[in-house]
Coordinates of N, CA and C in Angstrom, one line a residue:
M1 N 0.9 -1.0 -0.2 CA 0.1 -0.1 -0.1 C 0.9 1.3 -0.3
K2 N 2.1 1.4 0.7 CA 2.6 2.4 1.0 C 3.7 2.6 -0.4
A3 N 4.0 1.7 -1.0 CA 5.0 1.4 -2.1 C 4.0 2.2 -3.2
M4 N 2.6 1.5 -3.4 CA 1.6 2.2 -4.3 C 1.3 3.7 -4.3
F5 N 1.3 3.9 -3.0 CA 1.1 5.4 -2.9 C 2.3 6.5 -3.2
A6 N 3.3 5.8 -2.9 CA 4.5 6.5 -3.2 C 4.4 6.6 -4.6
F7 N 4.6 5.4 -5.3 CA 4.5 5.6 -6.8 C 3.5 6.7 -7.4
L8 N 2.0 6.4 -7.0 CA 1.3 7.5 -7.5 C 1.5 8.7 -7.4
Y9 N 2.0 8.9 -6.0 CA 2.3 10.3 -5.9 C 3.1 10.9 -6.5
C10 N 4.3 10.3 -6.8 CA 5.7 10.6 -7.6 C 5.2 11.0 -8.9
I11 N 4.2 10.2 -9.5 CA 3.4 10.2 -10.8 C 2.6 11.7 -11.1
V12 N 1.7 11.5 -10.0 CA 0.8 12.9 -10.2 C 1.4 14.0 -9.8
Y13 N 2.0 14.3 -8.9 CA 2.4 15.3 -8.1 C 2.8 16.5 -9.1
P14 N 4.4 16.0 -10.1 CA 4.6 17.0 -10.9 C 3.6 17.5 -11.7
F15 N 2.8 17.0 -12.3 CA 1.8 17.4 -13.4 C 0.8 18.3 -12.5
F16 N 0.5 17.7 -11.5 CA -0.6 18.6 -10.6 C -0.5 19.9 -10.2
N17 N 1.1 20.0 -9.6 CA 1.7 21.2 -9.1 C 2.1 22.1 -10.2
L18 N 2.0 21.6 -11.1 CA 2.4 22.5 -12.3 C 1.2 23.5 -12.6
V19 N -0.1 22.8 -12.4 CA -1.5 23.7 -13.0 C -2.0 23.9 -11.5
H20 N -2.0 23.3 -10.7 CA -2.4 23.7 -9.5 C -1.7 23.8 -8.1
P21 N -0.7 24.6 -8.1 CA 0.3 24.4 -7.0 C -0.6 24.5 -5.6
C22 N -0.2 24.1 -4.7 CA -1.0 24.5 -3.4 C 0.1 25.1 -2.3
R23 N -0.4 25.9 -1.5 CA 0.6 26.5 -0.6 C 0.1 25.8 1.0
P24 N 0.6 24.9 1.7 CA 0.2 24.6 2.9 C 0.4 25.7 4.1
I25 N -0.4 25.7 4.9 CA -0.5 26.7 6.0 C -0.8 26.1 7.2
G26 N 0.0 25.9 8.3 CA -0.3 25.2 9.4 C 0.1 23.9 9.6
R27 N 0.9 23.4 8.5 CA 1.1 21.6 8.5 C 1.7 21.5 9.7
E28 N 2.5 22.1 10.6 CA 2.9 21.5 11.6 C 1.7 21.3 12.7
N29 N 0.7 21.8 12.4 CA -0.6 21.3 13.3 C -1.2 19.9 13.1
V30 N -0.5 19.1 12.2 CA -1.1 17.8 11.7 C 0.1 16.8 12.7
P31 N -0.5 16.0 13.9 CA 0.5 15.4 14.9 C 1.0 14.2 13.9
Q32 N 2.1 13.5 14.8 CA 2.6 12.4 14.2 C 1.5 11.2 14.6
G33 N 1.3 10.4 14.0 CA 0.7 9.2 14.5 C -0.6 9.4 13.6
A34 N -2.0 8.4 14.3 CA -3.2 8.5 13.9 C -3.7 10.0 14.1
A35 N -4.5 10.3 13.0 CA -5.4 11.4 13.2 C -6.4 11.4 12.0
L36 N -7.4 12.0 12.3 CA -8.8 12.1 11.4 C -8.5 13.4 10.8
L37 N -8.1 13.3 9.4 CA -7.9 14.7 8.6 C -9.3 15.0 8.0
C38 N -10.1 16.3 8.4 CA -11.5 16.5 8.0 C -11.4 17.8 7.1
P39 N -11.2 17.9 5.8 CA -11.3 19.1 5.3 C -13.0 19.4 4.8
N40 N -13.1 20.5 4.6 CA -14.5 20.6 3.8 C -14.3 20.2 2.1
H41 N -15.2 20.4 1.4 CA -15.4 19.5 0.2 C -16.2 20.8 -1.0
T42 N -15.4 20.9 -1.8 CA -16.0 21.7 -2.8 C -15.9 21.3 -4.3
G43 N -14.9 20.6 -4.6 CA -14.4 20.0 -5.6 C -13.6 18.7 -5.7
L44 N -13.9 17.9 -6.9 CA -13.1 16.9 -7.1 C -11.7 16.5 -6.9
S45 N -10.9 17.7 -6.8 CA -9.6 18.0 -6.6 C -9.1 18.0 -5.4
D46 N -10.1 18.3 -4.4 CA -9.9 18.4 -2.9 C -9.1 17.1 -2.4
P47 N -9.1 16.0 -2.5 CA -8.3 15.3 -2.2 C -7.0 15.2 -2.4
L48 N -6.9 15.8 -3.7 CA -5.3 15.9 -4.1 C -4.7 17.0 -3.6
F49 N -5.2 18.2 -3.4 CA -4.9 19.2 -2.9 C -4.6 19.0 -1.3
V50 N -5.3 18.3 -0.5 CA -5.0 17.8 0.8 C -3.9 17.0 1.0
V51 N -3.7 15.9 -0.1 CA -2.7 15.0 0.0 C -1.4 15.4 -0.5
F52 N -1.1 16.6 -1.2 CA 0.2 17.0 -1.6 C 0.4 18.0 -0.7
A53 N -0.9 18.9 0.1 CA -0.2 20.0 0.9 C 0.3 19.1 2.2
L54 N -0.2 17.7 2.5 CA 0.6 17.0 3.6 C 1.9 16.8 3.2
G55 N 2.3 16.4 2.2 CA 3.6 16.2 1.7 C 3.5 14.2 1.8
L56 N 4.7 13.9 1.2 CA 4.8 12.4 1.0 C 4.8 11.7 2.2
R57 N 5.5 12.3 3.3 CA 5.8 12.0 4.5 C 4.3 11.6 5.3
N58 N 3.4 12.3 5.1 CA 2.3 12.0 5.9 C 0.9 11.3 5.1
R59 N 1.3 10.2 4.6 CA 0.3 9.3 3.7 C -0.8 9.1 4.5
P60 N -2.1 9.5 4.1 CA -3.3 9.0 4.7 C -3.9 7.9 3.9
Q61 N -5.0 7.5 4.4 CA -5.7 6.5 3.9 C -6.9 7.6 3.6
V62 N -7.8 7.0 2.9 CA -8.9 8.0 2.0 C -9.9 7.1 2.0
M63 N -11.3 7.7 2.8 CA -12.6 7.3 2.5 C -13.1 8.1 1.2
A64 N -13.5 7.1 0.5 CA -14.1 8.0 -0.8 C -15.6 7.1 -1.0
K65 N -16.4 7.9 -1.5 CA -17.8 7.5 -2.0 C -17.6 6.0 -2.7
E66 N -18.6 5.3 -2.9 CA -18.4 3.9 -3.3 C -18.3 3.9 -4.8
E67 N -19.3 5.0 -5.6 CA -19.2 4.7 -7.1 C -18.0 5.5 -7.6
F68 N -17.0 6.2 -7.0 CA -16.0 6.7 -7.3 C -14.9 5.5 -7.6
M69 N -15.0 4.3 -6.3 CA -14.0 3.6 -6.2 C -14.7 2.4 -7.6
R70 N -15.6 2.3 -8.2 CA -16.0 1.5 -9.1 C -15.4 1.9 -10.6
T71 N -14.7 3.1 -10.7 CA -14.3 3.3 -11.8 C -13.0 2.2 -12.6
P72 N -13.1 1.6 -13.6 CA -12.2 0.6 -14.0 C -10.7 1.0 -13.8
L73 N -10.0 0.4 -13.7 CA -8.6 0.6 -13.4 C -8.2 1.7 -12.2
L74 N -8.6 2.8 -12.3 CA -8.6 4.0 -11.6 C -9.0 3.4 -10.1
G75 N -9.9 2.9 -9.8 CA -10.7 2.5 -8.7 C -9.6 1.5 -7.9
W76 N -9.0 0.4 -8.7 CA -8.2 -0.4 -8.5 C -6.8 -0.1 -7.7
L77 N -6.4 0.8 -8.5 CA -5.2 1.7 -8.3 C -5.2 2.5 -7.0
L78 N -6.1 3.0 -6.9 CA -6.5 3.9 -5.7 C -6.7 3.0 -4.7
G79 N -7.5 1.5 -4.8 CA -7.6 1.0 -3.6 C -6.4 0.2 -3.0
K80 N -5.2 0.1 -4.2 CA -3.8 -0.5 -3.7 C -3.0 0.7 -2.8
A81 N -3.5 2.3 -3.1 CA -2.8 3.3 -2.3 C -3.5 3.4 -1.3
G82 N -4.3 2.8 -0.5 CA -5.1 3.2 0.5 C -6.2 3.8 0.4
V83 N -6.9 4.0 -0.8 CA -8.3 4.6 -0.6 C -9.4 3.2 -0.6
F84 N -10.4 3.7 0.3 CA -11.4 2.7 0.4 C -12.7 3.2 0.2
A85 N -13.5 2.5 -0.2 CA -15.2 2.8 -0.1 C -16.3 2.9 0.7
V86 N -16.9 3.7 0.8 CA -18.1 4.1 1.8 C -19.3 4.1 0.9
K87 N -20.4 3.3 1.5 CA -21.7 3.6 0.9 C -22.3 4.4 1.4
R88 N -22.7 5.8 0.8 CA -23.2 6.9 1.4 C -24.8 6.9 1.8
G89 N -25.5 7.2 2.7 CA -26.9 7.2 3.1 C -26.9 6.1 3.9
K90 N -26.4 5.3 4.4 CA -26.5 4.0 5.1 C -25.2 3.7 5.8
S91 N -25.6 2.9 6.9 CA -24.6 2.3 7.9 C -23.6 1.2 7.1
D92 N -22.5 1.7 6.9 CA -21.6 0.9 6.2 C -20.5 0.2 7.4
V93 N -21.1 -0.8 7.8 CA -20.4 -1.6 8.8 C -18.8 -2.0 8.2
G94 N -18.8 -2.4 7.1 CA -17.3 -2.4 6.5 C -16.6 -1.3 6.7
A95 N -17.0 -0.2 6.1 CA -16.0 0.8 6.1 C -15.8 1.2 7.6
I96 N -16.7 1.3 8.0 CA -16.4 1.7 9.6 C -15.0 0.9 10.4
K97 N -15.4 -0.6 10.0 CA -14.4 -1.1 10.4 C -13.0 -0.9 9.9
R98 N -13.2 -0.7 8.8 CA -11.7 -0.4 8.0 C -11.1 0.9 8.6
A99 N -12.0 2.0 8.8 CA -11.3 3.2 9.5 C -11.0 2.8 10.5
I100 N -11.6 2.1 11.7 CA -11.3 2.1 13.0 C -10.0 1.2 12.7
K101 N -9.8 0.5 12.3 CA -8.4 -0.5 12.3 C -7.4 0.4 11.2
C102 N -7.6 1.2 10.8 CA -6.7 2.1 10.1 C -6.1 3.3 11.3
L103 N -7.2 3.9 11.7 CA -6.8 4.9 12.9 C -6.1 4.1 14.1
K104 N -6.7 3.0 14.7 CA -6.1 2.0 15.6 C -4.5 1.6 15.4
S105 N -4.3 1.3 14.3 CA -2.6 0.9 13.5 C -1.6 2.4 13.7
G106 N -2.3 3.4 13.7 CA -1.5 5.0 13.9 C -1.4 5.3 12.5
D107 N -2.3 5.1 11.6 CA -2.3 5.7 10.3 C -3.1 7.0 10.5
K108 N -2.9 7.7 9.5 CA -3.9 9.0 9.0 C -5.2 8.6 8.3
L109 N -6.2 9.1 8.5 CA -7.6 9.0 7.7 C -8.4 10.2 7.3
L110 N -8.1 10.3 6.0 CA -8.7 11.8 5.4 C -10.3 11.1 4.9
L111 N -11.2 12.1 5.6 CA -12.6 11.8 5.3 C -13.4 13.2 5.2
F112 N -14.1 13.5 4.5 CA -15.1 14.8 4.4 C -16.4 14.9 5.3
P113 N -16.0 15.5 6.1 CA -17.2 15.7 7.4 C -18.6 15.9 6.8
E114 N -18.5 16.4 5.8 CA -19.9 16.9 4.9 C -20.6 16.0 4.3
G115 N -19.6 14.7 3.7 CA -20.1 13.6 3.0 C -20.3 13.6 1.6
T116 N -20.4 14.9 1.3 CA -20.4 15.2 0.0 C -19.9 16.5 -0.6
R117 N -19.8 16.7 -2.2 CA -19.4 18.1 -2.2 C -20.6 19.5 -2.0
S118 N -20.2 20.6 -1.5 CA -21.1 21.5 -1.5 C -21.0 22.1 -2.9
K119 N -22.3 22.4 -3.5 CA -22.5 23.3 -4.7 C -22.3 24.4 -5.0
D120 N -22.3 25.3 -3.9 CA -22.2 26.6 -3.6 C -20.8 27.3 -2.8
G121 N -20.3 26.4 -2.5 CA -19.0 26.8 -1.7 C -19.2 26.8 -0.2
E122 N -20.2 26.8 0.2 CA -20.5 27.0 1.3 C -20.5 25.6 2.4
L123 N -20.0 26.0 3.4 CA -20.0 24.6 4.3 C -21.3 23.8 4.2
G124 N -21.6 22.3 4.3 CA -22.8 22.0 4.0 C -23.2 21.5 5.5
E125 N -24.1 20.5 5.6 CA -24.7 20.2 6.9 C -23.5 18.7 7.3
G126 N -23.2 18.8 8.4 CA -22.2 17.8 8.6 C -22.8 16.2 8.9
K127 N -21.8 15.3 8.6 CA -22.4 14.0 9.1 C -21.4 13.8 10.4
T128 N -21.9 12.7 11.2 CA -21.4 12.6 12.5 C -20.2 11.3 12.5
G129 N -19.8 10.7 11.3 CA -18.7 9.5 11.6 C -17.5 10.1 12.0
A130 N -16.7 11.3 11.6 CA -15.6 11.7 12.1 C -15.8 11.8 13.8
A131 N -17.1 12.2 14.5 CA -16.9 12.4 15.5 C -16.9 11.0 16.1
M132 N -17.8 10.0 15.7 CA -17.8 8.8 16.2 C -16.5 7.9 16.0
L133 N -15.7 8.4 15.1 CA -14.7 7.4 15.0 C -13.2 8.1 15.9
A134 N -13.5 9.6 15.9 CA -12.5 9.9 17.0 C -12.8 9.6 18.3
L135 N -14.1 9.8 18.6 CA -14.1 8.9 20.3 C -14.0 7.4 20.4
R136 N -14.5 6.9 19.4 CA -14.1 5.4 19.6 C -12.7 4.8 19.7
T137 N -11.8 5.7 19.0 CA -10.5 5.4 18.6 C -9.4 6.0 19.5
G138 N -9.9 7.5 20.2 CA -9.5 8.2 20.9 C -8.2 9.1 20.1
T139 N -8.6 9.4 18.7 CA -7.8 10.1 17.8 C -8.3 11.4 17.5
P140 N -7.1 12.1 17.4 CA -7.2 13.7 17.3 C -7.9 14.0 16.1
I141 N -8.5 14.9 15.7 CA -9.0 15.5 14.5 C -8.8 16.8 14.0
V142 N -8.1 16.8 13.2 CA -7.4 17.8 12.4 C -8.6 18.7 11.3
P143 N -9.2 19.9 11.6 CA -9.9 20.7 10.6 C -8.7 21.3 9.5
I144 N -9.6 21.1 8.5 CA -8.7 21.4 7.2 C -9.4 22.5 6.2
Y145 N -9.0 23.4 5.9 CA -9.9 24.3 4.8 C -9.4 24.1 3.6
V146 N -10.0 24.2 2.6 CA -9.2 24.2 1.2 C -10.9 25.4 0.3
P147 N -9.8 26.2 -0.2 CA -11.1 27.3 -0.7 C -11.6 26.6 -2.2
A148 N -12.7 27.2 -2.1 CA -13.8 26.7 -3.3 C -13.3 27.0 -4.7
Q149 N -12.4 28.7 -4.7 CA -12.1 28.9 -5.8 C -10.5 28.5 -6.0
K150 N -10.2 27.6 -6.9 CA -8.9 27.4 -7.2 C -8.2 28.1 -8.7
Y151 N -7.2 28.5 -8.5 CA -7.1 29.3 -9.5 C -6.1 28.3 -10.6
W152 N -5.9 28.6 -11.6 CA -4.7 27.6 -12.5 C -3.5 28.3 -12.2
F153 N -2.5 27.8 -12.1 CA -0.9 28.1 -12.5 C -0.6 29.3 -11.0
R154 N -1.8 29.3 -10.1 CA -1.7 30.0 -8.7 C -1.8 29.4 -7.8
R155 N -1.0 29.6 -6.7 CA -0.9 28.3 -5.4 C -2.2 28.7 -4.5
T156 N -2.8 27.7 -4.2 CA -4.2 27.6 -3.6 C -3.5 27.3 -2.3
P157 N -4.2 27.9 -1.3 CA -3.7 27.6 0.2 C -4.6 26.7 0.8
V158 N -4.1 25.5 1.5 CA -4.7 24.7 2.2 C -4.3 24.8 3.7
V159 N -5.4 25.1 4.6 CA -4.9 25.6 5.8 C -5.4 24.5 6.9
F160 N -4.7 24.1 7.6 CA -4.5 23.1 8.5 C -4.6 23.7 10.0
G161 N -5.8 23.3 10.7 CA -6.1 24.0 12.1 C -5.4 22.8 12.9
E162 N -5.5 23.6 14.2 CA -4.8 22.7 15.4 C -5.8 21.3 15.5
A163 N -5.1 20.5 15.8 CA -5.9 19.0 16.0 C -6.2 19.2 17.6
F164 N -7.5 18.6 17.8 CA -8.3 18.7 19.0 C -8.8 17.3 19.2
Y165 N -9.1 16.8 20.5 CA -9.7 15.6 20.9 C -10.9 15.7 21.2
P166 N -12.0 15.4 20.6 CA -13.4 15.3 21.1 C -13.9 14.5 22.5
Q167 N -14.5 15.2 23.5 CA -14.9 14.5 24.8 C -16.3 14.4 24.8
A168 N -16.4 13.0 25.2 CA -17.9 12.8 25.7 C -17.8 11.9 27.0
V169 N -19.1 12.1 27.3 CA -19.3 11.8 28.9 C -19.0 10.2 29.1
N170 N -19.6 9.5 28.2 CA -19.4 8.0 28.6 C -18.3 7.4 27.8
G171 N -17.4 8.4 27.0 CA -16.3 7.6 26.3 C -16.6 7.5 24.6
K172 N -17.7 6.5 24.6 CA -17.9 6.4 23.2 C -19.0 7.5 22.6
G173 N -19.8 8.4 23.3 CA -20.5 9.3 23.0 C -21.7 8.9 22.7
S174 N -23.0 9.7 22.8 CA -24.1 9.7 22.5 C -24.4 10.4 21.0
A175 N -25.7 10.3 20.3 CA -26.0 11.1 19.3 C -25.8 12.3 19.4
E176 N -26.5 12.9 20.7 CA -26.2 14.3 20.7 C -24.9 14.7 20.9
E177 N -24.2 14.0 21.3 CA -22.8 14.4 21.4 C -21.8 14.6 20.1
Y178 N -22.2 13.5 19.3 CA -21.7 13.3 17.9 C -22.3 14.5 17.2
E179 N -23.5 14.8 17.4 CA -23.9 16.3 16.5 C -23.1 17.6 17.2
A180 N -22.9 17.5 18.4 CA -22.2 18.7 19.1 C -20.8 18.9 18.2
I181 N -20.0 17.6 18.5 CA -18.7 17.9 17.8 C -18.5 18.0 16.7
T182 N -19.7 17.7 15.7 CA -19.5 17.6 14.2 C -19.7 19.0 14.2
S183 N -20.8 19.9 14.8 CA -20.9 21.2 14.9 C -19.4 22.1 15.1
D184 N -18.8 21.4 15.9 CA -17.7 22.4 16.3 C -16.8 22.1 15.4
L185 N -16.3 20.8 14.8 CA -15.4 20.6 13.6 C -15.9 21.6 12.4
L186 N -16.9 21.8 12.2 CA -17.6 22.7 11.0 C -17.1 24.1 11.4
S187 N -17.4 24.7 12.4 CA -16.9 25.9 13.0 C -15.6 26.1 12.8
R188 N -14.6 25.3 13.1 CA -13.6 25.2 13.0 C -12.8 25.4 11.4
I189 N -13.5 24.6 10.8 CA -13.1 24.6 9.3 C -13.2 26.3 8.9
E190 N -14.7 26.7 9.1 CA -15.3 27.7 8.8 C -14.3 29.1 9.2
A191 N -13.5 28.9 10.6 CA -12.7 29.7 11.0 C -11.5 30.0 10.0
L192 N -11.1 28.5 9.7 CA -10.0 28.4 9.0 C -10.0 29.4 7.5
G193 N -11.2 29.1 7.2 CA -11.4 30.0 5.9 C -11.5 31.5 6.1
E194 N -11.9 31.8 7.1 CA -12.3 33.4 7.3 C -10.8 34.0 7.9
S195 N -10.1 33.0 8.3 CA -8.3 33.6 8.7 C -7.6 34.0 7.4
L196 N -8.2 33.6 6.2 CA -7.5 33.6 4.9 C -8.3 35.0 4.3
K197 N -9.0 35.8 5.1 CA -9.7 36.9 4.2 C -9.0 38.2 4.9

C-alpha cells in the first residue's frame, strides 16, 4: 500500500503541482501518528490538494464514495494506494471497521465531514462519522480548509487547523454528542477559511 501510494504520488504530483500548486499553511498542526483529517469539500480535486499539501511523509488512507471506486483501473489503483469505499446514506459497517483499524494502527484517515461536495462553496450539513471514529479510537481531529475557488497556475492555500480531541461523557459518545462535535468541527473549518480573508 505504501509503495503504491508513493508511486502514484510521484507520478501525479509534478503534473498537478504545475497547474494547481498548493500552499500548505499550518502543516505543523498535523500530529505524528493517527489522526482524522477533515477538510471541507467543494471540488473533485480537494483530496489531491490535501494529500499534496500534507507531503509524502504524511500518507493518509482515504475514505471515498463507493461510486468513485467503481471506476475501472482507477478504482483498483486507488484501492492499492489506501483509498477505500464507503456507501453513502447508510450504515456501512465494513467501511467503519476499516476506518477504525486504520486509526488504531496509527495511520491517518482523510474523510470529508460533509459527506459530499458543496455546490455553492459554503459548508454543508455535517455527518457524524468523524466524531464517532474519533471518540471510539481516541484519535485527534485536524480541521482543514480548502478554498472553493482554485486558480490555474496560482498557489491555492490549504489551511491545517490545530488538532483537537473530542470529549464525551461516557467515552463512546451519544448521538447528541456526535452532533455537537460535528458542529464544532465545521465551525473550526469555517474559522480557517475566515483567517484567509
